[in-house]
């Protein structure tokens, strides 16, 4: 896929000009490149006639028997690309760099892949994105993937940091020209209830696990480790250590997960369509989702938790419950993470704009600047 994107998108030349597909020079995204990505995405989503409705298992293990063999292969390559880009970002982050946004210089080829990914998402229906693309991307954040024997055999279960970094690389690359329909699709993927293979999961207490909530929990697990609080809960997620060093959490990982949380919120804030009343409603919606993400759900009660263990996820017995004191403590940790990773950075931006008298900037900003007041309302 990368080679196809290089030929049809990366080498498309508009006003930016110059540079090769693998050169960081001339990597500016121009209208020609954006248009080429859109055309390629339409061609990719019009899968070959001989593969339409195919559910053959003779396809290298990529078929789920659901007639989406081609889409599965396509999504697999995009997810592999995001994993690589995510790892490049957090592994190049300096531990003492609080302002690093993972802005590693991109080659024109990389920029073309991101553009084609977003153009493809705009073409694919949720009926494909939810059961295929999303589980591949976030399998390091849920225990559901660990129960799938096909993923185990293919060693496609990611670590939690791989999934978090891939999500961040994905959302941070969203083009300014993204349409409202695509924004709505991605918002649904981030906020809708998670279950086996992307299916809906019903919670007894009304708060369901979703991508936002899982990122909040992963970020909070670093905070608990920093406070020397040992978890005795069954392991929900996997190996966030490196080189087999259990208990050692590189600062880069913690910062990457917190940046992923902020990136999710910032993306959701961009879905306000620019209208003032919609901005306020969007800020209220995000605030409510953050409150839900912090709240205890039935999986928390059953003992599922993020733990730095260096092991793959295991499923616990359904009768295993966590005591109330531990649940309260984890709720506090999640609340602290939302304040430090979301409210503080956004409030800092707001204060700086007010101090510098950037009234026009404040008026043009998305719902993000209304979020702190909405969250505490």
GROMACS .gro file of C-alpha atoms in nm:
model
  377
    1UNK     CA    1   0.000   0.000   0.000
    2UNK     CA    2   0.281   0.242   0.086
    3UNK     CA    3   0.424   0.205  -0.264
    4UNK     CA    4   0.086   0.270  -0.424
    5UNK     CA    5   0.038   0.581  -0.209
    6UNK     CA    6   0.387   0.703  -0.302
    7UNK     CA    7   0.310   0.676  -0.673
    8UNK     CA    8  -0.040   0.823  -0.674
    9UNK     CA    9  -0.028   1.069  -0.382
   10UNK     CA   10   0.324   1.148  -0.263
   11UNK     CA   11   0.447   1.224  -0.613
   12UNK     CA   12   0.147   1.441  -0.691
   13UNK     CA   13   0.281   1.791  -0.733
   14UNK     CA   14   0.103   2.110  -0.648
   15UNK     CA   15   0.227   2.446  -0.523
   16UNK     CA   16   0.465   2.284  -0.270
   17UNK     CA   17   0.675   2.112  -0.534
   18UNK     CA   18   1.023   1.981  -0.483
   19UNK     CA   19   1.152   1.686  -0.287
   20UNK     CA   20   1.103   1.316  -0.332
   21UNK     CA   21   0.852   1.090  -0.159
   22UNK     CA   22   1.109   0.997   0.106
   23UNK     CA   23   1.251   1.345   0.150
   24UNK     CA   24   1.136   1.575   0.431
   25UNK     CA   25   1.187   1.866   0.192
   26UNK     CA   26   0.888   1.956  -0.016
   27UNK     CA   27   0.660   1.764   0.220
   28UNK     CA   28   0.401   2.038   0.254
   29UNK     CA   29   0.049   1.912   0.198
   30UNK     CA   30  -0.102   2.092  -0.099
   31UNK     CA   31  -0.437   2.076  -0.278
   32UNK     CA   32  -0.299   1.847  -0.547
   33UNK     CA   33  -0.181   1.598  -0.290
   34UNK     CA   34  -0.508   1.614  -0.097
   35UNK     CA   35  -0.709   1.558  -0.412
   36UNK     CA   36  -0.488   1.266  -0.515
   37UNK     CA   37  -0.545   1.103  -0.173
   38UNK     CA   38  -0.921   1.140  -0.211
   39UNK     CA   39  -0.916   0.983  -0.558
   40UNK     CA   40  -0.700   0.694  -0.441
   41UNK     CA   41  -0.928   0.632  -0.142
   42UNK     CA   42  -1.231   0.608  -0.368
   43UNK     CA   43  -1.046   0.357  -0.583
   44UNK     CA   44  -0.932   0.154  -0.281
   45UNK     CA   45  -1.281   0.137  -0.133
   46UNK     CA   46  -1.420   0.014  -0.465
   47UNK     CA   47  -1.262  -0.325  -0.399
   48UNK     CA   48  -1.190  -0.565  -0.686
   49UNK     CA   49  -1.498  -0.741  -0.823
   50UNK     CA   50  -1.358  -1.089  -0.757
   51UNK     CA   51  -1.326  -1.006  -0.385
   52UNK     CA   52  -1.673  -0.864  -0.331
   53UNK     CA   53  -1.863  -1.082  -0.092
   54UNK     CA   54  -1.564  -1.311  -0.053
   55UNK     CA   55  -1.540  -1.486   0.280
   56UNK     CA   56  -1.279  -1.740   0.188
   57UNK     CA   57  -1.039  -1.836   0.463
   58UNK     CA   58  -0.761  -1.892   0.211
   59UNK     CA   59  -0.626  -1.539   0.250
   60UNK     CA   60  -0.338  -1.557   0.491
   61UNK     CA   61  -0.556  -1.544   0.800
   62UNK     CA   62  -0.696  -1.199   0.735
   63UNK     CA   63  -1.051  -1.307   0.670
   64UNK     CA   64  -1.308  -1.287   0.942
   65UNK     CA   65  -1.557  -1.481   0.732
   66UNK     CA   66  -1.772  -1.170   0.706
   67UNK     CA   67  -1.723  -1.083   0.340
   68UNK     CA   68  -1.479  -0.802   0.417
   69UNK     CA   69  -1.150  -0.969   0.328
   70UNK     CA   70  -1.031  -0.678   0.116
   71UNK     CA   71  -1.124  -0.414   0.375
   72UNK     CA   72  -0.955  -0.620   0.645
   73UNK     CA   73  -0.630  -0.626   0.449
   74UNK     CA   74  -0.656  -0.256   0.377
   75UNK     CA   75  -0.719  -0.166   0.742
   76UNK     CA   76  -0.438  -0.395   0.854
   77UNK     CA   77  -0.186  -0.200   0.647
   78UNK     CA   78  -0.311   0.136   0.773
   79UNK     CA   79  -0.297   0.017   1.136
   80UNK     CA   80   0.056  -0.119   1.088
   81UNK     CA   81   0.152   0.223   0.952
   82UNK     CA   82   0.002   0.399   1.256
   83UNK     CA   83   0.182   0.165   1.495
   84UNK     CA   84   0.516   0.249   1.336
   85UNK     CA   85   0.446   0.623   1.336
   86UNK     CA   86   0.328   0.611   1.697
   87UNK     CA   87   0.642   0.434   1.812
   88UNK     CA   88   0.863   0.679   1.625
   89UNK     CA   89   0.690   0.966   1.808
   90UNK     CA   90   0.712   0.844   2.165
   91UNK     CA   91   1.055   0.684   2.135
   92UNK     CA   92   1.196   1.014   2.007
   93UNK     CA   93   1.036   1.210   2.288
   94UNK     CA   94   1.271   1.354   2.549
   95UNK     CA   95   1.175   1.263   2.907
   96UNK     CA   96   1.201   1.625   3.023
   97UNK     CA   97   1.018   1.773   2.724
   98UNK     CA   98   0.670   1.876   2.839
   99UNK     CA   99   0.596   2.060   2.517
  100UNK     CA  100   0.676   1.782   2.274
  101UNK     CA  101   0.373   1.709   2.061
  102UNK     CA  102   0.538   1.431   1.868
  103UNK     CA  103   0.614   1.666   1.582
  104UNK     CA  104   0.877   1.451   1.415
  105UNK     CA  105   0.949   1.589   1.064
  106UNK     CA  106   0.740   1.390   0.816
  107UNK     CA  107   0.850   1.286   0.473
  108UNK     CA  108   0.614   1.355   0.186
  109UNK     CA  109   0.550   0.981   0.172
  110UNK     CA  110   0.436   0.975   0.535
  111UNK     CA  111   0.215   1.279   0.488
  112UNK     CA  112   0.061   1.107   0.186
  113UNK     CA  113  -0.017   0.795   0.390
  114UNK     CA  114  -0.193   1.001   0.656
  115UNK     CA  115  -0.397   1.185   0.393
  116UNK     CA  116  -0.494   0.858   0.227
  117UNK     CA  117  -0.588   0.707   0.562
  118UNK     CA  118  -0.827   0.991   0.641
  119UNK     CA  119  -0.969   0.989   0.290
  120UNK     CA  120  -1.028   0.614   0.322
  121UNK     CA  121  -1.203   0.657   0.657
  122UNK     CA  122  -1.434   0.907   0.492
  123UNK     CA  123  -1.523   0.641   0.233
  124UNK     CA  124  -1.562   0.336   0.455
  125UNK     CA  125  -1.888   0.292   0.649
  126UNK     CA  126  -1.901   0.249   1.025
  127UNK     CA  127  -2.013  -0.108   0.960
  128UNK     CA  128  -1.657  -0.174   0.842
  129UNK     CA  129  -1.464   0.066   1.066
  130UNK     CA  130  -1.617  -0.056   1.394
  131UNK     CA  131  -1.562  -0.433   1.362
  132UNK     CA  132  -1.239  -0.422   1.159
  133UNK     CA  133  -1.032  -0.103   1.182
  134UNK     CA  134  -1.101  -0.011   1.545
  135UNK     CA  135  -1.031  -0.351   1.708
  136UNK     CA  136  -0.702  -0.376   1.518
  137UNK     CA  137  -0.601  -0.030   1.637
  138UNK     CA  138  -0.700  -0.049   2.004
  139UNK     CA  139  -0.653  -0.417   2.086
  140UNK     CA  140  -0.383  -0.316   2.334
  141UNK     CA  141  -0.643  -0.120   2.529
  142UNK     CA  142  -0.905  -0.390   2.582
  143UNK     CA  143  -0.918  -0.742   2.715
  144UNK     CA  144  -1.158  -0.845   2.438
  145UNK     CA  145  -0.879  -0.881   2.183
  146UNK     CA  146  -0.687  -1.114   2.411
  147UNK     CA  147  -0.977  -1.358   2.393
  148UNK     CA  148  -0.954  -1.385   2.015
  149UNK     CA  149  -0.751  -1.690   1.924
  150UNK     CA  150  -0.700  -1.565   1.567
  151UNK     CA  151  -0.522  -1.255   1.694
  152UNK     CA  152  -0.313  -1.456   1.938
  153UNK     CA  153  -0.195  -1.689   1.665
  154UNK     CA  154  -0.102  -1.399   1.439
  155UNK     CA  155   0.061  -1.215   1.730
  156UNK     CA  156  -0.145  -0.910   1.647
  157UNK     CA  157  -0.230  -0.816   2.006
  158UNK     CA  158  -0.055  -0.485   2.067
  159UNK     CA  159   0.086  -0.352   2.391
  160UNK     CA  160  -0.111  -0.076   2.555
  161UNK     CA  161   0.150   0.188   2.466
  162UNK     CA  162   0.148   0.077   2.102
  163UNK     CA  163  -0.228   0.124   2.078
  164UNK     CA  164  -0.223   0.456   2.264
  165UNK     CA  165   0.060   0.596   2.052
  166UNK     CA  166  -0.109   0.477   1.732
  167UNK     CA  167  -0.434   0.649   1.830
  168UNK     CA  168  -0.245   0.970   1.896
  169UNK     CA  169  -0.056   0.955   1.566
  170UNK     CA  170  -0.389   0.900   1.390
  171UNK     CA  171  -0.579   1.187   1.550
  172UNK     CA  172  -0.287   1.430   1.543
  173UNK     CA  173  -0.270   1.386   1.166
  174UNK     CA  174  -0.632   1.488   1.099
  175UNK     CA  175  -0.636   1.732   0.805
  176UNK     CA  176  -0.794   2.074   0.839
  177UNK     CA  177  -1.022   1.989   0.548
  178UNK     CA  178  -1.185   1.694   0.725
  179UNK     CA  179  -1.562   1.694   0.664
  180UNK     CA  180  -1.832   1.678   0.931
  181UNK     CA  181  -1.938   1.327   0.832
  182UNK     CA  182  -1.590   1.189   0.891
  183UNK     CA  183  -1.564   1.378   1.221
  184UNK     CA  184  -1.887   1.214   1.330
  185UNK     CA  185  -1.759   0.868   1.235
  186UNK     CA  186  -1.438   0.912   1.431
  187UNK     CA  187  -1.623   1.056   1.731
  188UNK     CA  188  -1.844   0.747   1.729
  189UNK     CA  189  -1.539   0.521   1.723
  190UNK     CA  190  -1.384   0.706   2.018
  191UNK     CA  191  -1.694   0.724   2.236
  192UNK     CA  192  -1.912   0.426   2.155
  193UNK     CA  193  -1.921   0.128   2.388
  194UNK     CA  194  -1.654  -0.135   2.328
  195UNK     CA  195  -1.710  -0.506   2.324
  196UNK     CA  196  -1.578  -0.818   2.151
  197UNK     CA  197  -1.466  -0.730   1.798
  198UNK     CA  198  -1.616  -0.383   1.832
  199UNK     CA  199  -1.962  -0.499   1.937
  200UNK     CA  200  -2.162  -0.304   2.191
  201UNK     CA  201  -2.094  -0.385   2.553
  202UNK     CA  202  -2.366  -0.311   2.806
  203UNK     CA  203  -2.264  -0.197   3.152
  204UNK     CA  204  -2.469  -0.264   3.462
  205UNK     CA  205  -2.399   0.080   3.602
  206UNK     CA  206  -2.461   0.285   3.289
  207UNK     CA  207  -2.094   0.379   3.222
  208UNK     CA  208  -1.952   0.178   2.937
  209UNK     CA  209  -1.588   0.117   2.843
  210UNK     CA  210  -1.481   0.314   2.536
  211UNK     CA  211  -1.156   0.437   2.383
  212UNK     CA  212  -1.160   0.762   2.581
  213UNK     CA  213  -1.224   0.579   2.907
  214UNK     CA  214  -0.953   0.320   2.843
  215UNK     CA  215  -0.695   0.591   2.772
  216UNK     CA  216  -0.794   0.767   3.096
  217UNK     CA  217  -0.746   0.438   3.284
  218UNK     CA  218  -0.409   0.370   3.122
  219UNK     CA  219  -0.288   0.720   3.208
  220UNK     CA  220  -0.409   0.679   3.567
  221UNK     CA  221  -0.219   0.350   3.599
  222UNK     CA  222   0.108   0.541   3.557
  223UNK     CA  223   0.003   0.778   3.833
  224UNK     CA  224  -0.073   0.487   4.066
  225UNK     CA  225   0.265   0.332   3.991
  226UNK     CA  226   0.438   0.662   4.064
  227UNK     CA  227   0.263   0.665   4.402
  228UNK     CA  228   0.392   0.311   4.472
  229UNK     CA  229   0.043   0.167   4.476
  230UNK     CA  230   0.060  -0.197   4.377
  231UNK     CA  231  -0.228  -0.347   4.188
  232UNK     CA  232  -0.343  -0.696   4.280
  233UNK     CA  233  -0.617  -0.693   4.019
  234UNK     CA  234  -0.616  -0.929   3.720
  235UNK     CA  235  -0.433  -0.776   3.428
  236UNK     CA  236  -0.645  -0.608   3.163
  237UNK     CA  237  -0.368  -0.479   2.948
  238UNK     CA  238  -0.025  -0.574   2.864
  239UNK     CA  239   0.339  -0.500   2.859
  240UNK     CA  240   0.411  -0.132   2.880
  241UNK     CA  241   0.762  -0.196   3.007
  242UNK     CA  242   1.064  -0.215   2.778
  243UNK     CA  243   1.350  -0.463   2.746
  244UNK     CA  244   1.190  -0.684   3.008
  245UNK     CA  245   1.237  -0.430   3.286
  246UNK     CA  246   0.923  -0.476   3.491
  247UNK     CA  247   0.822  -0.189   3.715
  248UNK     CA  248   1.029   0.065   3.524
  249UNK     CA  249   0.808   0.312   3.342
  250UNK     CA  250   0.989   0.542   3.101
  251UNK     CA  251   0.866   0.896   3.138
  252UNK     CA  252   0.818   0.907   2.763
  253UNK     CA  253   0.544   0.646   2.785
  254UNK     CA  254   0.351   0.830   3.053
  255UNK     CA  255   0.373   1.156   2.861
  256UNK     CA  256   0.266   0.985   2.539
  257UNK     CA  257  -0.048   0.840   2.697
  258UNK     CA  258  -0.140   1.175   2.852
  259UNK     CA  259  -0.086   1.344   2.514
  260UNK     CA  260  -0.312   1.081   2.357
  261UNK     CA  261  -0.586   1.172   2.603
  262UNK     CA  262  -0.546   1.541   2.523
  263UNK     CA  263  -0.543   1.467   2.150
  264UNK     CA  264  -0.875   1.280   2.176
  265UNK     CA  265  -1.034   1.575   2.356
  266UNK     CA  266  -0.895   1.826   2.106
  267UNK     CA  267  -1.027   1.621   1.815
  268UNK     CA  268  -1.374   1.600   1.971
  269UNK     CA  269  -1.364   1.975   2.026
  270UNK     CA  270  -1.309   2.030   1.654
  271UNK     CA  271  -1.644   1.869   1.579
  272UNK     CA  272  -1.840   2.183   1.664
  273UNK     CA  273  -1.891   2.313   1.306
  274UNK     CA  274  -1.785   2.662   1.411
  275UNK     CA  275  -2.118   2.783   1.550
  276UNK     CA  276  -2.109   2.942   1.895
  277UNK     CA  277  -2.410   2.757   2.031
  278UNK     CA  278  -2.275   2.429   1.892
  279UNK     CA  279  -1.939   2.501   2.057
  280UNK     CA  280  -2.107   2.525   2.396
  281UNK     CA  281  -2.305   2.206   2.338
  282UNK     CA  282  -1.992   2.026   2.219
  283UNK     CA  283  -1.801   2.138   2.529
  284UNK     CA  284  -2.086   2.008   2.748
  285UNK     CA  285  -2.086   1.677   2.561
  286UNK     CA  286  -1.709   1.632   2.601
  287UNK     CA  287  -1.734   1.721   2.970
  288UNK     CA  288  -2.003   1.459   3.020
  289UNK     CA  289  -1.792   1.198   2.839
  290UNK     CA  290  -1.493   1.281   3.061
  291UNK     CA  291  -1.709   1.239   3.371
  292UNK     CA  292  -1.824   0.901   3.238
  293UNK     CA  293  -1.463   0.807   3.163
  294UNK     CA  294  -1.365   0.879   3.522
  295UNK     CA  295  -1.665   0.698   3.671
  296UNK     CA  296  -1.652   0.334   3.776
  297UNK     CA  297  -1.799   0.082   3.534
  298UNK     CA  298  -1.878  -0.286   3.568
  299UNK     CA  299  -1.540  -0.394   3.429
  300UNK     CA  300  -1.368  -0.195   3.703
  301UNK     CA  301  -1.585  -0.370   3.960
  302UNK     CA  302  -1.491  -0.711   3.820
  303UNK     CA  303  -1.122  -0.640   3.861
  304UNK     CA  304  -1.004  -0.546   3.512
  305UNK     CA  305  -0.725  -0.296   3.534
  306UNK     CA  306  -0.416  -0.166   3.357
  307UNK     CA  307  -0.103  -0.297   3.522
  308UNK     CA  308   0.260  -0.272   3.424
  309UNK     CA  309   0.326  -0.643   3.420
  310UNK     CA  310   0.512  -0.727   3.101
  311UNK     CA  311   0.252  -0.995   3.033
  312UNK     CA  312  -0.035  -1.025   2.794
  313UNK     CA  313  -0.390  -0.971   2.908
  314UNK     CA  314  -0.575  -1.245   3.092
  315UNK     CA  315  -0.944  -1.285   3.154
  316UNK     CA  316  -1.061  -1.300   3.515
  317UNK     CA  317  -1.342  -1.495   3.670
  318UNK     CA  318  -1.671  -1.308   3.651
  319UNK     CA  319  -1.722  -1.336   4.028
  320UNK     CA  320  -1.397  -1.161   4.112
  321UNK     CA  321  -1.475  -0.815   4.252
  322UNK     CA  322  -1.254  -0.530   4.373
  323UNK     CA  323  -1.311  -0.377   4.715
  324UNK     CA  324  -1.473  -0.035   4.738
  325UNK     CA  325  -1.166   0.142   4.879
  326UNK     CA  326  -0.956   0.048   4.576
  327UNK     CA  327  -1.233   0.159   4.339
  328UNK     CA  328  -1.249   0.497   4.512
  329UNK     CA  329  -0.874   0.539   4.492
  330UNK     CA  330  -0.870   0.462   4.121
  331UNK     CA  331  -1.152   0.704   4.062
  332UNK     CA  332  -0.941   0.970   4.233
  333UNK     CA  333  -0.642   0.882   4.014
  334UNK     CA  334  -0.852   0.912   3.698
  335UNK     CA  335  -0.986   1.248   3.813
  336UNK     CA  336  -0.633   1.374   3.873
  337UNK     CA  337  -0.530   1.265   3.524
  338UNK     CA  338  -0.819   1.451   3.359
  339UNK     CA  339  -0.720   1.766   3.548
  340UNK     CA  340  -0.347   1.745   3.476
  341UNK     CA  341  -0.357   1.612   3.119
  342UNK     CA  342  -0.665   1.793   2.985
  343UNK     CA  343  -0.785   2.086   3.197
  344UNK     CA  344  -0.443   2.233   3.280
  345UNK     CA  345  -0.307   2.242   2.920
  346UNK     CA  346  -0.631   2.389   2.782
  347UNK     CA  347  -0.655   2.641   3.064
  348UNK     CA  348  -0.294   2.742   3.004
  349UNK     CA  349  -0.377   2.813   2.639
  350UNK     CA  350  -0.681   3.014   2.743
  351UNK     CA  351  -0.487   3.218   2.999
  352UNK     CA  352  -0.210   3.292   2.749
  353UNK     CA  353  -0.462   3.412   2.491
  354UNK     CA  354  -0.634   3.636   2.747
  355UNK     CA  355  -0.302   3.775   2.868
  356UNK     CA  356  -0.189   3.854   2.514
  357UNK     CA  357  -0.522   4.014   2.427
  358UNK     CA  358  -0.592   3.773   2.143
  359UNK     CA  359  -0.967   3.829   2.138
  360UNK     CA  360  -1.003   3.721   1.776
  361UNK     CA  361  -0.815   3.400   1.848
  362UNK     CA  362  -1.045   3.325   2.138
  363UNK     CA  363  -1.354   3.382   1.925
  364UNK     CA  364  -1.226   3.154   1.650
  365UNK     CA  365  -1.123   2.869   1.879
  366UNK     CA  366  -1.322   2.547   1.892
  367UNK     CA  367  -1.509   2.411   2.191
  368UNK     CA  368  -1.186   2.326   2.371
  369UNK     CA  369  -1.154   2.664   2.543
  370UNK     CA  370  -1.505   2.631   2.686
  371UNK     CA  371  -1.426   2.289   2.823
  372UNK     CA  372  -1.274   2.381   3.166
  373UNK     CA  373  -1.573   2.592   3.271
  374UNK     CA  374  -1.816   2.337   3.129
  375UNK     CA  375  -1.643   2.049   3.309
  376UNK     CA  376  -1.667   2.217   3.649
  377UNK     CA  377  -2.019   2.350   3.592
   0.00000   0.00000   0.00000
